[in-house]
Short mmCIF file of C-alpha atoms in Angstrom, two decimals:
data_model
loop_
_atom_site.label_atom_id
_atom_site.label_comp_id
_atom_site.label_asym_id
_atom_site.label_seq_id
_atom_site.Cartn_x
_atom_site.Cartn_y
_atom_site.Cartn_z
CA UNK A 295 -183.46 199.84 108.67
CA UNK A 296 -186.61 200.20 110.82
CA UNK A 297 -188.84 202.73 108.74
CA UNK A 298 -189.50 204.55 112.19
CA UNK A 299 -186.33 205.11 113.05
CA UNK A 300 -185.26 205.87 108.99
CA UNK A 301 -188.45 208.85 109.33
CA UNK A 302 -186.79 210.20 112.58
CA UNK A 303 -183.68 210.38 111.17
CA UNK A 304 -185.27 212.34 108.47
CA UNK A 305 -187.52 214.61 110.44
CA UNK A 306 -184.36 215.51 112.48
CA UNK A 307 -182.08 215.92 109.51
CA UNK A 308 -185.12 218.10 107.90
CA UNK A 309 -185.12 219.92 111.14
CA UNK A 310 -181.17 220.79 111.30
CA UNK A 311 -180.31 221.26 107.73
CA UNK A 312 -183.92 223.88 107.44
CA UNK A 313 -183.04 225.96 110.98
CA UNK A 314 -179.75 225.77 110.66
CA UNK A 315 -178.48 226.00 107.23
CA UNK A 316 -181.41 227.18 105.55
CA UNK A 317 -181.01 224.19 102.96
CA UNK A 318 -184.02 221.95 102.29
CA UNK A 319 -183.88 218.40 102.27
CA UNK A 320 -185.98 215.62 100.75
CA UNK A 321 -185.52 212.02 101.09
CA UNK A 322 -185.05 210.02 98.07
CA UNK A 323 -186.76 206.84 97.60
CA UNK A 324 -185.53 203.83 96.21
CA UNK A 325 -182.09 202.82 95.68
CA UNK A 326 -179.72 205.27 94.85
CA UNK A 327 -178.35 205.35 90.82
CA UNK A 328 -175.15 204.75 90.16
CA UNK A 329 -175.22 208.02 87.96
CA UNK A 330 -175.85 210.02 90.79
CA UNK A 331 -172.24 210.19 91.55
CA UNK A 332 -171.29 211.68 87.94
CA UNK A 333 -170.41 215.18 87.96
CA UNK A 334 -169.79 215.21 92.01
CA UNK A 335 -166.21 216.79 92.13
CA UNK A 336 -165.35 215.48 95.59
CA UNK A 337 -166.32 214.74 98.83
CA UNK A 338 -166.11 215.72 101.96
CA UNK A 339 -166.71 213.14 104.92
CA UNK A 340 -167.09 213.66 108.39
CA UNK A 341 -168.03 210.70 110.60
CA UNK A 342 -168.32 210.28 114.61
CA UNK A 343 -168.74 207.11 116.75
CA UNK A 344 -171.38 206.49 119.00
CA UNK A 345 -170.28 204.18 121.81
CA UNK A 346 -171.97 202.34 124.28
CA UNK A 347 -173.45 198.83 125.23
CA UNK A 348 -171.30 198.33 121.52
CA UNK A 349 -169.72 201.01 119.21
CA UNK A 350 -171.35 202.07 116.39
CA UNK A 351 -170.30 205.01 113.62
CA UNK A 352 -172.03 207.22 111.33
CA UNK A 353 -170.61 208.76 108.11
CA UNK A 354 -172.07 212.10 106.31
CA UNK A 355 -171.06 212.16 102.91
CA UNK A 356 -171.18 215.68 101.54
CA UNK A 357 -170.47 216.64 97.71
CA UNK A 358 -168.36 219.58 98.02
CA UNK A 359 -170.78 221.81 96.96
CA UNK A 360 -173.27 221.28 98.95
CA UNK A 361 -170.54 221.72 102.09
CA UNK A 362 -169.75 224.84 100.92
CA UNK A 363 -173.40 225.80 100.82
CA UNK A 364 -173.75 224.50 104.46
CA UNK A 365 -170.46 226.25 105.36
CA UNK A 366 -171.71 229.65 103.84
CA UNK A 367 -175.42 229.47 104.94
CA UNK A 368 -174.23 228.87 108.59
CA UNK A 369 -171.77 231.26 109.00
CA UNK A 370 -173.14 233.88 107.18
CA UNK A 371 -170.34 234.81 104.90
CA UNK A 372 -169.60 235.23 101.45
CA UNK A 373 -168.71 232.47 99.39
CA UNK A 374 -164.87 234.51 98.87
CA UNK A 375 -164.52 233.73 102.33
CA UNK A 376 -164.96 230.17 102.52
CA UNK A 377 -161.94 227.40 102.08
CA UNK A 378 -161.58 224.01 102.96
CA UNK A 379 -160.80 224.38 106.52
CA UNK A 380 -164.40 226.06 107.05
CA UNK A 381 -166.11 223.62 105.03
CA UNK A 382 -164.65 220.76 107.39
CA UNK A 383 -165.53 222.64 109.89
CA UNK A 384 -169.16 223.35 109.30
CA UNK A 385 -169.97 219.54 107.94
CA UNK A 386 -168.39 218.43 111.11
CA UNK A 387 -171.13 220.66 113.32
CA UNK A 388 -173.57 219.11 110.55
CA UNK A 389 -172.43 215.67 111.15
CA UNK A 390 -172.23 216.65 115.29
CA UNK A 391 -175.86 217.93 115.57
CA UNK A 392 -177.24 215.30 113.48
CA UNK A 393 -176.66 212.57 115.48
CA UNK A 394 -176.60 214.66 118.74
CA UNK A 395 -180.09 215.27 118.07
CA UNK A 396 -181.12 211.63 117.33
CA UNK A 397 -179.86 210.58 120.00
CA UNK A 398 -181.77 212.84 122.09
CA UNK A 399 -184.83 211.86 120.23
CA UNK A 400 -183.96 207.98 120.20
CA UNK A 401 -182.29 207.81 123.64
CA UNK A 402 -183.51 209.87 126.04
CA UNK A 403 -182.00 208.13 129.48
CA UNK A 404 -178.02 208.77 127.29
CA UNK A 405 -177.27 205.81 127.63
CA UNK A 406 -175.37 206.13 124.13
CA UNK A 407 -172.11 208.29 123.88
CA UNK A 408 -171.85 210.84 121.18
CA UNK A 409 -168.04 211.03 120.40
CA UNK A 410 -165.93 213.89 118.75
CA UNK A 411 -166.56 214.63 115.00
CA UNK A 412 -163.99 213.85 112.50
CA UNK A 413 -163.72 215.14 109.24
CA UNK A 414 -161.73 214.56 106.05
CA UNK A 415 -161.58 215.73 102.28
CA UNK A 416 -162.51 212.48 99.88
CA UNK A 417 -160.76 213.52 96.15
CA UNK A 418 -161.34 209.88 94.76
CA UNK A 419 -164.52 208.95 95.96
CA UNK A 420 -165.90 205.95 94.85
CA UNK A 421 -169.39 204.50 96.39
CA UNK A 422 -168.34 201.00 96.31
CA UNK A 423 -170.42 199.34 98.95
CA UNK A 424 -172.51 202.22 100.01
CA UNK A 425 -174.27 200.93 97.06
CA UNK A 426 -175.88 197.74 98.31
CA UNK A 427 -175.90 199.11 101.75
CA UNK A 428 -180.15 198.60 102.68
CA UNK A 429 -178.95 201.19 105.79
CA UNK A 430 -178.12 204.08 103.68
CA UNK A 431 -179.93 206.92 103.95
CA UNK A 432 -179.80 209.56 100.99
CA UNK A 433 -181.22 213.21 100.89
CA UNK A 434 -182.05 215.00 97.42
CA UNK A 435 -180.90 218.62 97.84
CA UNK A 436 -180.50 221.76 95.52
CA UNK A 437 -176.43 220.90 96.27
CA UNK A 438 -176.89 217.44 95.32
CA UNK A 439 -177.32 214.35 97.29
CA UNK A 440 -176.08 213.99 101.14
CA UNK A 441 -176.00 210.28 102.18
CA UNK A 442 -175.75 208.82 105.33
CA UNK A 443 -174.34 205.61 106.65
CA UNK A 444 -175.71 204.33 110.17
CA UNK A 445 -173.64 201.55 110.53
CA UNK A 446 -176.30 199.71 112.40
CA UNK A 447 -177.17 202.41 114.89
CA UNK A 448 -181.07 201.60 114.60
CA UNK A 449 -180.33 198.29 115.81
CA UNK A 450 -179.23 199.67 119.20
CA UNK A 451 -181.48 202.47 120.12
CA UNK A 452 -184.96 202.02 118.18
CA UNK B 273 -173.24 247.10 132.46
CA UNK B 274 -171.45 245.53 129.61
CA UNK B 275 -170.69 241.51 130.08
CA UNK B 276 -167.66 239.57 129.17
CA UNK B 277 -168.62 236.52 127.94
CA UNK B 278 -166.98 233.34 127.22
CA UNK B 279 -167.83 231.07 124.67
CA UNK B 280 -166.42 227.07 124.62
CA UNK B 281 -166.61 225.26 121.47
CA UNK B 282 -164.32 223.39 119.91
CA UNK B 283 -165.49 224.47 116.23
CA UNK B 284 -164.38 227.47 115.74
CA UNK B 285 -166.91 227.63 112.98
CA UNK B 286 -169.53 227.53 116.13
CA UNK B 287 -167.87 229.92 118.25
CA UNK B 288 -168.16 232.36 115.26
CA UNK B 289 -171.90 231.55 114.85
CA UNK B 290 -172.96 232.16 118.52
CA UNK B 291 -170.88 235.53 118.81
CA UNK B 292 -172.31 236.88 115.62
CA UNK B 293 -175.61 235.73 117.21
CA UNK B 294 -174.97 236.99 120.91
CA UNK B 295 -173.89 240.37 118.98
CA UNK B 296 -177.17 240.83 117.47
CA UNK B 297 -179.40 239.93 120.00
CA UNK B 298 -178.78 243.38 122.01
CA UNK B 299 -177.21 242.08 124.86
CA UNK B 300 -174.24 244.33 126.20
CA UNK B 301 -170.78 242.63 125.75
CA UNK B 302 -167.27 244.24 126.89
CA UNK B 303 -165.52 241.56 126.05
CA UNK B 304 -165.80 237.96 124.19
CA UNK B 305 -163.40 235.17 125.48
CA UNK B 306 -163.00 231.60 123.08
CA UNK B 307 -162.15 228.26 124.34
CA UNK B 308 -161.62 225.02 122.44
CA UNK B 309 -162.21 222.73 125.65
CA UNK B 310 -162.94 222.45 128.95
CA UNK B 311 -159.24 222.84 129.62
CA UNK B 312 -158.77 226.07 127.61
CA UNK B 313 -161.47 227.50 129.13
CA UNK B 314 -160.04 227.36 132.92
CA UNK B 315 -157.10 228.76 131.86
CA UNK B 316 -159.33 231.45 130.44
CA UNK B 317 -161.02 231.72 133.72
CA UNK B 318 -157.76 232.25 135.58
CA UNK B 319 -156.81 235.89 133.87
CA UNK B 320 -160.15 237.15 133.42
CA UNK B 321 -163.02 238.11 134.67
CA UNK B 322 -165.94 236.49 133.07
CA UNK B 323 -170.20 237.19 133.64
CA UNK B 324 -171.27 234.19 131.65
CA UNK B 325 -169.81 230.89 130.01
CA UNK B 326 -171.76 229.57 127.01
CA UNK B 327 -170.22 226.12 126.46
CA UNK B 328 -170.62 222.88 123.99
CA UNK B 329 -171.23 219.73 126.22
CA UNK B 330 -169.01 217.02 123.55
CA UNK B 331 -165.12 218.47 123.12
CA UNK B 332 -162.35 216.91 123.15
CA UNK B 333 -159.57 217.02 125.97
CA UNK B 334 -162.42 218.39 128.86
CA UNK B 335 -165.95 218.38 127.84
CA UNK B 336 -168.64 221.02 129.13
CA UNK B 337 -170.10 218.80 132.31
CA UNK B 338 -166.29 218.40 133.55
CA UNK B 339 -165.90 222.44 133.42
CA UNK B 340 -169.14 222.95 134.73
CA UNK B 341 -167.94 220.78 138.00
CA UNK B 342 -164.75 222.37 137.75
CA UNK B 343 -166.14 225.96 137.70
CA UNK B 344 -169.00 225.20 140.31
CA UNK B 345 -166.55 223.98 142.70
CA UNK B 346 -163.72 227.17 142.77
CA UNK B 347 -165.09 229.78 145.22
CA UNK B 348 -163.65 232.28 142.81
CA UNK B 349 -165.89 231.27 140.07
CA UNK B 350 -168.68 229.15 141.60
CA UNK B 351 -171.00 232.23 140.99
CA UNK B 352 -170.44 232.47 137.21
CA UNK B 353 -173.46 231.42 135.49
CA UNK B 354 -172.77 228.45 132.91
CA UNK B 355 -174.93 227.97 129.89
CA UNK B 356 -174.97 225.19 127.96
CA UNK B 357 -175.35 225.33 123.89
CA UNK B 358 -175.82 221.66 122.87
CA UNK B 359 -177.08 218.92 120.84
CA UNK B 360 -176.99 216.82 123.80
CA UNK B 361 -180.53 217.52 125.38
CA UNK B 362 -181.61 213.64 126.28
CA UNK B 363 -183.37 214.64 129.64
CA UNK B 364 -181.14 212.26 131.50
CA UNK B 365 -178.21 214.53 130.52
CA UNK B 366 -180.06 217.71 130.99
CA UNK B 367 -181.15 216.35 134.42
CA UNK B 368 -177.52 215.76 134.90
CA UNK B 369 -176.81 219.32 133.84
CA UNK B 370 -179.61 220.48 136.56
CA UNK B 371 -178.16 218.66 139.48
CA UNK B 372 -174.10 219.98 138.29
CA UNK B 373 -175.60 223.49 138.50
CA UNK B 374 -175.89 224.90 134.91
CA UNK B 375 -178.04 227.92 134.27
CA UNK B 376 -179.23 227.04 131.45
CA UNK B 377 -179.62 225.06 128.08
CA UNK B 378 -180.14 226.00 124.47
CA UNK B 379 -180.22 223.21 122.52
CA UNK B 380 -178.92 223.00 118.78
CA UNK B 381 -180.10 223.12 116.35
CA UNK B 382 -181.11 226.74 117.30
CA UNK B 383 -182.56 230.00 116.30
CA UNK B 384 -181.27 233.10 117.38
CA UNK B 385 -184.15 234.40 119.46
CA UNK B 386 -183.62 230.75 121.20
CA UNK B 387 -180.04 231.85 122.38
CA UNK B 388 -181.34 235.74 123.57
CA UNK B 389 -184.13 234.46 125.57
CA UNK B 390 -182.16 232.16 127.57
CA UNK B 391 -179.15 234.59 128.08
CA UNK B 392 -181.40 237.64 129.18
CA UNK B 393 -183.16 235.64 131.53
CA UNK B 394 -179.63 234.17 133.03
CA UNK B 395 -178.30 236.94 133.44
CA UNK B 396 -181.15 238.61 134.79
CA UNK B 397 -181.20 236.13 137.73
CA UNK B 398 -177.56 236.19 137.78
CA UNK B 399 -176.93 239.81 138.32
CA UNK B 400 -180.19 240.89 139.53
CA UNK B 401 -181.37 243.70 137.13
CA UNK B 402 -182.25 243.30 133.47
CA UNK B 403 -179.31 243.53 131.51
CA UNK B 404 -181.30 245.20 128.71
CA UNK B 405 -184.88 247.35 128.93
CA UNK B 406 -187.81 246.11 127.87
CA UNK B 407 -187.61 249.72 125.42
CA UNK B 408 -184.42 247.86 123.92
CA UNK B 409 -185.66 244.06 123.81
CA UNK B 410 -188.18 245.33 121.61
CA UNK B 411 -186.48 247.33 119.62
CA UNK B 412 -183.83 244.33 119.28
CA UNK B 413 -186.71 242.04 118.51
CA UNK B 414 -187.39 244.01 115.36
CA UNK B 415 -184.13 243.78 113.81
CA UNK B 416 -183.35 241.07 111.50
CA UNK B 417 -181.59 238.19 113.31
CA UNK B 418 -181.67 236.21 110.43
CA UNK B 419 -178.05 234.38 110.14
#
């Protein structure tokens, strides 16, 4: 991944996950441990295509804490209140405004469609191929660690 | 006056967000109206009377540019002022937006003063008199808006 386009995605990300969901995020450097997937009691995915001159997709994997952090920060509600529909919910919007906002950054004439977010509860997550994946981009946070798969999106619109 | 307003999203999550948001900013709403789509939202259109649509741009079924032609083109609702609340803001699709006939844009990731600014001064131009003093902007700008 181009490191110009890997800092924009960053700077956005920063951007959305500080403004909107009061959650900081730092970028981690270096290949992701294996161990960094002990203790993470599930995931929850939500992924939306980008089509265009050719169809790309990017995934958001969130440990379930850290959605229900997201979840609660953006609505503004006690933790009591939140369940798994809200979570999916909320990482969706994540997931939506994320790559809405590259895009706008990275592709100003829209020549790239943003499709419709889709989002999904992961109980046996395994990181398989994620793993060796040089496109991966992974975010420390106090909720643990959000990656990102681009699927080759830089390839298109850096 | 008192506005009704409806809001197009197809998170509901979102739609909760913006109407807590709208609530605190000061701004007098009657009544709030929700649609999930484009769709939804003209069936909305057709029972009620609405002052301003804040609308998404990406939903399924009918997006927000296809109900912003759809609304812009009915006498009955041609005057209501559209908003959009987005993460699309590439200038080509604002530009887009522009030519379609949107009021306005707020783009997402937000803050709430973001969303106030642009509503006040819609519907300022919209209805012709400030919807809210410049004694009560103030006064709303002091509260805590924080989400």
């Amino acid at each position: 991944m181009d490191e110009r386009f890997r800092n924009t995605v960053y700077e956005t990300l920063a951007d959305i996950f500080g403004i909107m969901f009061f959650i900081p995020i730092e970028p981690l450097t270096g290949p992701p441990p294996r161990k960094m997937w002990n203790g993470v009691e599930g995931i929850v995915l939500a992924s939306l295509d980008v089509t265009g001159i050719r169809n790309h997709s990017v995934s958001f994997y969130f440990p379930k804490e850290l959605a229900r952090n997201v979840a609660i920060n953006f609505m503004g509600i006690d933790e009591s209140a939140i369940n798994e529909s809200r979570e999916l919910d909320a990482v969706k919007e994540a997931a939506n405004m994320a790559v809405g906002s590259l895009l706008g950054r990275v592709d100003p004439r829209a020549t790239l469609k943003l499709g419709i977010p889709q989002g999904r509860i992961v109980e046996d997550f395994s990181p398989g191929g994620l793993l060796e994946n040089p496109d991966i981009c992974v975010y420390e946070t106090e909720y643990g660690y959000l990656w990102i798969d681009f699927d080759e999106i830089s390839e298109e619109v850096s | 006056m008192a506005f009704n307003i409806l809001l197009v999203d197809d998170s509901e999550t979102m739609r909760a967000v913006i109407r807590r948001v709208v609530e605190m900013s000061g701004v007098p709403v009657d009544e709030f109206h929700e649609a999930g789509n484009g769709f939804e939202a003209l069936d909305v259109l057709k029972d009620n009377w609405i002052d301003v649509i804040l609308s998404d741009i990406n939903m399924p079924e009918m997006g927000g540019m296809e109900l912003l032609v759809e609304v812009k083109r009915n006498e009955v609702t041609g005057s209501i002022p559209v908003i959009f609340i987005t993460t699309e803001a590439s200038d080509a699709k604002m530009a887009e937006a522009k030519r379609l006939g949107v009021s306005g844009y707020i783009k997402k990731p937000f803050v709430p003063e973001g969303i106030k600014a642009v509503l006040l001064e819609v519907l300022e131009k919209a209805y012709d008199h400030k919807p809210i003093s410049d004694a009560e902007i103030a006064e709303a700008s002091d509260d805590d808006m924080d989400f």
